[in-house]
Amino acid sequence: MESAVTDATVTYLFDPLCGWCYGATPMLDRLAANGVALELVPTGLFSGAGPRPLDAGFAAYAWDNDQRIARLSGQRFTQAYLDNVLNVSDTLLDSSSATLGIVAAGLDEPGRRLPALSAIQHARYVDGRDIVTVDGVAAVLADAGMDDAANMVKAPTDALMLSHRDLVGRGRALFQRLNANGVPALAVVRKTAPRLIGANPLFGSYDNLVAHIAAA
């Protein structure tokens, strides 16, 4: 089964402001640590035309959902996140800057997208930090030792903007092609058409996830 997993490219469809994607990160870390070729591709769920106001009603809904994610994944959603993110009025649920930061981190080394995503998620859900503004994302990336990416987020190059547009466009196209019903989602790519693995295996046992990838 191990070779059936490592001979495929596993594409991870996500949005950095998706709580379920944060819950799935430990499984991604395990896949990467075990030699699975992971490609992180954002779908732009909460960017572009996707941002929405983070009002009290949505904040309450998100916090309730986050508690379920915590029970399933073991990931932490702290009081700092509740106080400094969800309960702050007049903010947007907008992943544009965070997505740009992840693309910047992986511009020359795609393998850095996962550490950048992890740093951004931890900053929001554990530390209660701002990751919806350019300055907030740049500060998180700098603290994670990704100064080059931090600088690019604050002063985007043409190459970065082109890569961002192409990667998000590819994520949206693959999402639609697979008829995915949400993120997180995995697409297993071998020599034939990509095969969809939904979110459920990301919240079970690691062996079960590996079996799903091998069978795809």
PDB file of C-alpha atoms in Angstrom:
ATOM      1  CA  MET A   1       0.000   0.000   0.000  1.00  0.00           C
ATOM      2  CA  GLU A   2       2.874   2.390   0.733  1.00  0.00           C
ATOM      3  CA  SER A   3       4.045   2.471  -2.903  1.00  0.00           C
ATOM      4  CA  ALA A   4       0.455   2.968  -4.060  1.00  0.00           C
ATOM      5  CA  VAL A   5       0.391   6.144  -1.995  1.00  0.00           C
ATOM      6  CA  THR A   6       3.850   7.538  -2.716  1.00  0.00           C
ATOM      7  CA  ASP A   7       3.578   7.059  -6.488  1.00  0.00           C
ATOM      8  CA  ALA A   8       0.693   9.533  -6.682  1.00  0.00           C
ATOM      9  CA  THR A   9       0.486  13.287  -6.334  1.00  0.00           C
ATOM     10  CA  VAL A  10      -2.095  14.291  -3.757  1.00  0.00           C
ATOM     11  CA  THR A  11      -3.567  17.724  -4.396  1.00  0.00           C
ATOM     12  CA  TYR A  12      -5.047  19.430  -1.346  1.00  0.00           C
ATOM     13  CA  LEU A  13      -7.854  21.905  -2.014  1.00  0.00           C
ATOM     14  CA  PHE A  14      -8.269  24.404   0.816  1.00  0.00           C
ATOM     15  CA  ASP A  15      -8.881  27.933   2.005  1.00  0.00           C
ATOM     16  CA  PRO A  16      -6.777  29.373   4.850  1.00  0.00           C
ATOM     17  CA  LEU A  17      -9.881  30.734   6.619  1.00  0.00           C
ATOM     18  CA  CYS A  18     -11.694  27.403   6.536  1.00  0.00           C
ATOM     19  CA  GLY A  19     -11.887  25.952  10.056  1.00  0.00           C
ATOM     20  CA  TRP A  20     -12.248  22.424   8.722  1.00  0.00           C
ATOM     21  CA  CYS A  21      -9.035  22.929   6.739  1.00  0.00           C
ATOM     22  CA  TYR A  22      -7.303  23.884   9.978  1.00  0.00           C
ATOM     23  CA  GLY A  23      -8.658  20.690  11.504  1.00  0.00           C
ATOM     24  CA  ALA A  24      -7.195  18.663   8.647  1.00  0.00           C
ATOM     25  CA  THR A  25      -3.662  20.055   8.970  1.00  0.00           C
ATOM     26  CA  PRO A  26      -2.316  17.320  11.313  1.00  0.00           C
ATOM     27  CA  MET A  27      -3.190  14.684   8.701  1.00  0.00           C
ATOM     28  CA  LEU A  28      -1.433  16.696   6.004  1.00  0.00           C
ATOM     29  CA  ASP A  29       1.652  16.937   8.202  1.00  0.00           C
ATOM     30  CA  ARG A  30       1.646  13.152   8.613  1.00  0.00           C
ATOM     31  CA  LEU A  31       1.276  12.581   4.881  1.00  0.00           C
ATOM     32  CA  ALA A  32       4.152  14.933   4.136  1.00  0.00           C
ATOM     33  CA  ALA A  33       6.323  13.376   6.843  1.00  0.00           C
ATOM     34  CA  ASN A  34       5.742   9.948   5.302  1.00  0.00           C
ATOM     35  CA  GLY A  35       6.880  10.968   1.837  1.00  0.00           C
ATOM     36  CA  VAL A  36       3.546  11.593   0.133  1.00  0.00           C
ATOM     37  CA  ALA A  37       3.860  14.188  -2.632  1.00  0.00           C
ATOM     38  CA  LEU A  38       1.467  16.927  -1.527  1.00  0.00           C
ATOM     39  CA  GLU A  39       0.494  19.904  -3.639  1.00  0.00           C
ATOM     40  CA  LEU A  40      -1.460  22.625  -1.844  1.00  0.00           C
ATOM     41  CA  VAL A  41      -3.860  24.488  -4.120  1.00  0.00           C
ATOM     42  CA  PRO A  42      -6.177  27.210  -2.754  1.00  0.00           C
ATOM     43  CA  THR A  43      -9.704  27.487  -4.122  1.00  0.00           C
ATOM     44  CA  GLY A  44     -10.325  31.113  -3.194  1.00  0.00           C
ATOM     45  CA  LEU A  45     -13.418  30.210  -1.163  1.00  0.00           C
ATOM     46  CA  PHE A  46     -13.241  33.397   0.924  1.00  0.00           C
ATOM     47  CA  SER A  47     -11.294  35.597  -1.497  1.00  0.00           C
ATOM     48  CA  GLY A  48     -12.084  37.440  -4.690  1.00  0.00           C
ATOM     49  CA  ALA A  49     -15.882  37.620  -4.677  1.00  0.00           C
ATOM     50  CA  GLY A  50     -16.045  35.358  -1.635  1.00  0.00           C
ATOM     51  CA  PRO A  51     -15.411  37.607   1.438  1.00  0.00           C
ATOM     52  CA  ARG A  52     -18.311  38.251   3.784  1.00  0.00           C
ATOM     53  CA  PRO A  53     -18.805  40.366   6.940  1.00  0.00           C
ATOM     54  CA  LEU A  54     -17.912  38.600  10.167  1.00  0.00           C
ATOM     55  CA  ASP A  55     -21.043  39.624  12.056  1.00  0.00           C
ATOM     56  CA  ALA A  56     -22.267  38.328  15.423  1.00  0.00           C
ATOM     57  CA  GLY A  57     -24.522  35.722  13.864  1.00  0.00           C
ATOM     58  CA  PHE A  58     -21.802  34.221  11.718  1.00  0.00           C
ATOM     59  CA  ALA A  59     -19.310  34.407  14.597  1.00  0.00           C
ATOM     60  CA  ALA A  60     -21.639  32.348  16.805  1.00  0.00           C
ATOM     61  CA  TYR A  61     -22.134  29.827  14.017  1.00  0.00           C
ATOM     62  CA  ALA A  62     -18.382  29.598  13.413  1.00  0.00           C
ATOM     63  CA  TRP A  63     -17.556  29.102  17.104  1.00  0.00           C
ATOM     64  CA  ASP A  64     -20.115  26.316  17.428  1.00  0.00           C
ATOM     65  CA  ASN A  65     -18.701  24.645  14.326  1.00  0.00           C
ATOM     66  CA  ASP A  66     -15.160  25.108  15.590  1.00  0.00           C
ATOM     67  CA  GLN A  67     -15.963  23.141  18.752  1.00  0.00           C
ATOM     68  CA  ARG A  68     -17.029  20.208  16.613  1.00  0.00           C
ATOM     69  CA  ILE A  69     -13.819  20.456  14.581  1.00  0.00           C
ATOM     70  CA  ALA A  70     -11.804  20.504  17.802  1.00  0.00           C
ATOM     71  CA  ARG A  71     -13.480  17.311  19.038  1.00  0.00           C
ATOM     72  CA  LEU A  72     -12.809  15.504  15.754  1.00  0.00           C
ATOM     73  CA  SER A  73      -9.279  16.719  15.099  1.00  0.00           C
ATOM     74  CA  GLY A  74      -7.752  17.678  18.432  1.00  0.00           C
ATOM     75  CA  GLN A  75      -6.893  21.101  17.049  1.00  0.00           C
ATOM     76  CA  ARG A  76      -7.151  24.097  19.405  1.00  0.00           C
ATOM     77  CA  PHE A  77      -9.536  27.020  19.059  1.00  0.00           C
ATOM     78  CA  THR A  78      -8.609  29.344  21.901  1.00  0.00           C
ATOM     79  CA  GLN A  79     -10.217  32.110  23.906  1.00  0.00           C
ATOM     80  CA  ALA A  80      -7.799  34.524  22.225  1.00  0.00           C
ATOM     81  CA  TYR A  81      -9.281  33.548  18.863  1.00  0.00           C
ATOM     82  CA  LEU A  82     -12.816  34.011  20.169  1.00  0.00           C
ATOM     83  CA  ASP A  83     -12.040  37.404  21.759  1.00  0.00           C
ATOM     84  CA  ASN A  84      -9.685  38.915  19.192  1.00  0.00           C
ATOM     85  CA  VAL A  85     -11.004  37.448  15.948  1.00  0.00           C
ATOM     86  CA  LEU A  86     -14.605  36.284  16.118  1.00  0.00           C
ATOM     87  CA  ASN A  87     -15.876  38.906  18.552  1.00  0.00           C
ATOM     88  CA  VAL A  88     -14.290  41.898  16.816  1.00  0.00           C
ATOM     89  CA  SER A  89     -16.889  43.888  14.907  1.00  0.00           C
ATOM     90  CA  ASP A  90     -16.525  45.427  11.457  1.00  0.00           C
ATOM     91  CA  THR A  91     -14.123  42.792  10.132  1.00  0.00           C
ATOM     92  CA  LEU A  92     -14.322  40.625   7.059  1.00  0.00           C
ATOM     93  CA  LEU A  93     -13.955  36.919   6.516  1.00  0.00           C
ATOM     94  CA  ASP A  94     -11.476  37.504   3.697  1.00  0.00           C
ATOM     95  CA  SER A  95      -8.682  35.075   2.841  1.00  0.00           C
ATOM     96  CA  SER A  96      -7.159  37.152   0.018  1.00  0.00           C
ATOM     97  CA  SER A  97      -4.054  38.260   1.930  1.00  0.00           C
ATOM     98  CA  ALA A  98      -3.532  34.876   3.593  1.00  0.00           C
ATOM     99  CA  THR A  99      -3.797  33.089   0.254  1.00  0.00           C
ATOM    100  CA  LEU A 100      -1.341  35.513  -1.320  1.00  0.00           C
ATOM    101  CA  GLY A 101       1.056  34.851   1.556  1.00  0.00           C
ATOM    102  CA  ILE A 102       0.906  31.100   1.041  1.00  0.00           C
ATOM    103  CA  VAL A 103       1.531  31.492  -2.688  1.00  0.00           C
ATOM    104  CA  ALA A 104       4.443  33.839  -1.941  1.00  0.00           C
ATOM    105  CA  ALA A 105       6.001  31.343   0.471  1.00  0.00           C
ATOM    106  CA  GLY A 106       5.876  28.621  -2.163  1.00  0.00           C
ATOM    107  CA  LEU A 107       6.761  30.717  -5.190  1.00  0.00           C
ATOM    108  CA  ASP A 108      10.179  29.109  -5.623  1.00  0.00           C
ATOM    109  CA  GLU A 109       9.684  26.146  -3.268  1.00  0.00           C
ATOM    110  CA  PRO A 110       6.128  24.736  -3.403  1.00  0.00           C
ATOM    111  CA  GLY A 111       6.901  22.608  -0.353  1.00  0.00           C
ATOM    112  CA  ARG A 112       6.826  25.763   1.775  1.00  0.00           C
ATOM    113  CA  ARG A 113       3.091  26.249   1.204  1.00  0.00           C
ATOM    114  CA  LEU A 114       2.215  23.787   3.975  1.00  0.00           C
ATOM    115  CA  PRO A 115       4.439  25.413   6.653  1.00  0.00           C
ATOM    116  CA  ALA A 116       3.078  28.819   5.630  1.00  0.00           C
ATOM    117  CA  LEU A 117      -0.504  27.587   5.867  1.00  0.00           C
ATOM    118  CA  SER A 118       0.191  26.032   9.269  1.00  0.00           C
ATOM    119  CA  ALA A 119       1.751  29.255  10.565  1.00  0.00           C
ATOM    120  CA  ILE A 120      -1.186  31.344   9.351  1.00  0.00           C
ATOM    121  CA  GLN A 121      -3.753  28.952  10.814  1.00  0.00           C
ATOM    122  CA  HIS A 122      -1.962  28.812  14.173  1.00  0.00           C
ATOM    123  CA  ALA A 123      -1.755  32.592  14.266  1.00  0.00           C
ATOM    124  CA  ARG A 124      -5.523  32.892  13.832  1.00  0.00           C
ATOM    125  CA  TYR A 125      -6.990  29.972  15.758  1.00  0.00           C
ATOM    126  CA  VAL A 126      -4.485  29.721  18.610  1.00  0.00           C
ATOM    127  CA  ASP A 127      -2.879  33.158  18.977  1.00  0.00           C
ATOM    128  CA  GLY A 128      -5.925  35.186  17.916  1.00  0.00           C
ATOM    129  CA  ARG A 129      -3.894  37.252  15.458  1.00  0.00           C
ATOM    130  CA  ASP A 130      -4.953  39.157  12.370  1.00  0.00           C
ATOM    131  CA  ILE A 131      -4.483  37.212   9.147  1.00  0.00           C
ATOM    132  CA  VAL A 132      -6.972  39.084   6.968  1.00  0.00           C
ATOM    133  CA  THR A 133      -4.798  42.143   6.287  1.00  0.00           C
ATOM    134  CA  VAL A 134      -1.557  42.388   4.352  1.00  0.00           C
ATOM    135  CA  ASP A 135       0.333  43.655   7.411  1.00  0.00           C
ATOM    136  CA  GLY A 136      -1.057  40.886   9.598  1.00  0.00           C
ATOM    137  CA  VAL A 137      -0.089  38.121   7.175  1.00  0.00           C
ATOM    138  CA  ALA A 138       3.344  39.641   6.584  1.00  0.00           C
ATOM    139  CA  ALA A 139       4.000  39.727  10.336  1.00  0.00           C
ATOM    140  CA  VAL A 140       3.012  36.068  10.717  1.00  0.00           C
ATOM    141  CA  LEU A 141       5.245  34.979   7.839  1.00  0.00           C
ATOM    142  CA  ALA A 142       8.175  37.002   9.179  1.00  0.00           C
ATOM    143  CA  ASP A 143       7.744  35.405  12.609  1.00  0.00           C
ATOM    144  CA  ALA A 144       7.798  32.001  10.880  1.00  0.00           C
ATOM    145  CA  GLY A 145      11.170  32.803   9.294  1.00  0.00           C
ATOM    146  CA  MET A 146       9.744  33.510   5.848  1.00  0.00           C
ATOM    147  CA  ASP A 147      10.956  37.086   5.446  1.00  0.00           C
ATOM    148  CA  ASP A 148      11.107  36.821   1.671  1.00  0.00           C
ATOM    149  CA  ALA A 149       7.428  35.894   1.500  1.00  0.00           C
ATOM    150  CA  ALA A 150       6.533  38.600   4.026  1.00  0.00           C
ATOM    151  CA  ASN A 151       8.226  41.230   1.888  1.00  0.00           C
ATOM    152  CA  MET A 152       6.509  40.008  -1.265  1.00  0.00           C
ATOM    153  CA  VAL A 153       3.085  40.163   0.362  1.00  0.00           C
ATOM    154  CA  LYS A 154       3.696  43.809   1.224  1.00  0.00           C
ATOM    155  CA  ALA A 155       5.093  44.610  -2.236  1.00  0.00           C
ATOM    156  CA  PRO A 156       3.752  41.955  -4.665  1.00  0.00           C
ATOM    157  CA  THR A 157       5.768  41.334  -7.807  1.00  0.00           C
ATOM    158  CA  ASP A 158       4.229  40.609 -11.186  1.00  0.00           C
ATOM    159  CA  ALA A 159       5.491  37.038 -10.890  1.00  0.00           C
ATOM    160  CA  LEU A 160       3.726  36.592  -7.553  1.00  0.00           C
ATOM    161  CA  MET A 161       0.429  37.994  -8.817  1.00  0.00           C
ATOM    162  CA  LEU A 162       0.570  35.795 -11.923  1.00  0.00           C
ATOM    163  CA  SER A 163       1.325  32.707  -9.836  1.00  0.00           C
ATOM    164  CA  HIS A 164      -1.482  33.598  -7.404  1.00  0.00           C
ATOM    165  CA  ARG A 165      -4.008  34.018 -10.214  1.00  0.00           C
ATOM    166  CA  ASP A 166      -2.961  30.795 -11.907  1.00  0.00           C
ATOM    167  CA  LEU A 167      -2.934  28.703  -8.720  1.00  0.00           C
ATOM    168  CA  VAL A 168      -6.314  29.908  -7.452  1.00  0.00           C
ATOM    169  CA  GLY A 169      -7.755  29.507 -10.943  1.00  0.00           C
ATOM    170  CA  ARG A 170      -6.471  25.951 -11.078  1.00  0.00           C
ATOM    171  CA  GLY A 171      -7.911  25.244  -7.657  1.00  0.00           C
ATOM    172  CA  ARG A 172     -11.341  26.515  -8.640  1.00  0.00           C
ATOM    173  CA  ALA A 173     -11.273  24.598 -11.922  1.00  0.00           C
ATOM    174  CA  LEU A 174     -10.279  21.340 -10.217  1.00  0.00           C
ATOM    175  CA  PHE A 175     -12.903  21.880  -7.510  1.00  0.00           C
ATOM    176  CA  GLN A 176     -15.585  22.212 -10.184  1.00  0.00           C
ATOM    177  CA  ARG A 177     -14.244  19.342 -12.272  1.00  0.00           C
ATOM    178  CA  LEU A 178     -14.390  16.999  -9.285  1.00  0.00           C
ATOM    179  CA  ASN A 179     -17.849  18.241  -8.255  1.00  0.00           C
ATOM    180  CA  ALA A 180     -16.462  18.732  -4.767  1.00  0.00           C
ATOM    181  CA  ASN A 181     -19.003  19.957  -2.233  1.00  0.00           C
ATOM    182  CA  GLY A 182     -16.567  21.891  -0.072  1.00  0.00           C
ATOM    183  CA  VAL A 183     -13.079  22.159   1.329  1.00  0.00           C
ATOM    184  CA  PRO A 184     -10.954  20.561   2.577  1.00  0.00           C
ATOM    185  CA  ALA A 185     -10.737  17.986  -0.179  1.00  0.00           C
ATOM    186  CA  LEU A 186      -8.036  15.805  -1.664  1.00  0.00           C
ATOM    187  CA  ALA A 187      -7.588  14.904  -5.310  1.00  0.00           C
ATOM    188  CA  VAL A 188      -5.377  11.929  -6.106  1.00  0.00           C
ATOM    189  CA  VAL A 189      -3.609  12.361  -9.428  1.00  0.00           C
ATOM    190  CA  ARG A 190      -1.943   9.444 -11.171  1.00  0.00           C
ATOM    191  CA  LYS A 191      -1.751   8.850 -14.920  1.00  0.00           C
ATOM    192  CA  THR A 192      -5.491   9.095 -15.391  1.00  0.00           C
ATOM    193  CA  ALA A 193      -8.079  11.681 -14.352  1.00  0.00           C
ATOM    194  CA  PRO A 194      -7.885  13.006 -10.777  1.00  0.00           C
ATOM    195  CA  ARG A 195      -9.987  11.167  -8.227  1.00  0.00           C
ATOM    196  CA  LEU A 196     -11.747  12.988  -5.404  1.00  0.00           C
ATOM    197  CA  ILE A 197     -11.362  12.106  -1.745  1.00  0.00           C
ATOM    198  CA  GLY A 198     -13.749  14.131   0.380  1.00  0.00           C
ATOM    199  CA  ALA A 199     -13.182  15.566   3.823  1.00  0.00           C
ATOM    200  CA  ASN A 200     -14.299  12.626   5.969  1.00  0.00           C
ATOM    201  CA  PRO A 201     -11.097  10.527   5.739  1.00  0.00           C
ATOM    202  CA  LEU A 202      -9.121  13.559   6.934  1.00  0.00           C
ATOM    203  CA  PHE A 203     -10.881  13.273  10.298  1.00  0.00           C
ATOM    204  CA  GLY A 204     -10.582   9.549  10.891  1.00  0.00           C
ATOM    205  CA  SER A 205      -7.546   7.363  11.384  1.00  0.00           C
ATOM    206  CA  TYR A 206      -4.363   7.928   9.429  1.00  0.00           C
ATOM    207  CA  ASP A 207      -4.415   4.335   8.153  1.00  0.00           C
ATOM    208  CA  ASN A 208      -7.926   4.862   6.808  1.00  0.00           C
ATOM    209  CA  LEU A 209      -6.823   8.005   4.976  1.00  0.00           C
ATOM    210  CA  VAL A 210      -3.883   6.164   3.434  1.00  0.00           C
ATOM    211  CA  ALA A 211      -6.212   3.375   2.322  1.00  0.00           C
ATOM    212  CA  HIS A 212      -8.485   5.911   0.604  1.00  0.00           C
ATOM    213  CA  ILE A 213      -5.518   7.444  -1.222  1.00  0.00           C
ATOM    214  CA  ALA A 214      -4.217   4.031  -2.284  1.00  0.00           C
ATOM    215  CA  ALA A 215      -7.630   3.004  -3.613  1.00  0.00           C
ATOM    216  CA  ALA A 216      -8.240   6.218  -5.564  1.00  0.00           C
TER     217      ALA A 216
END
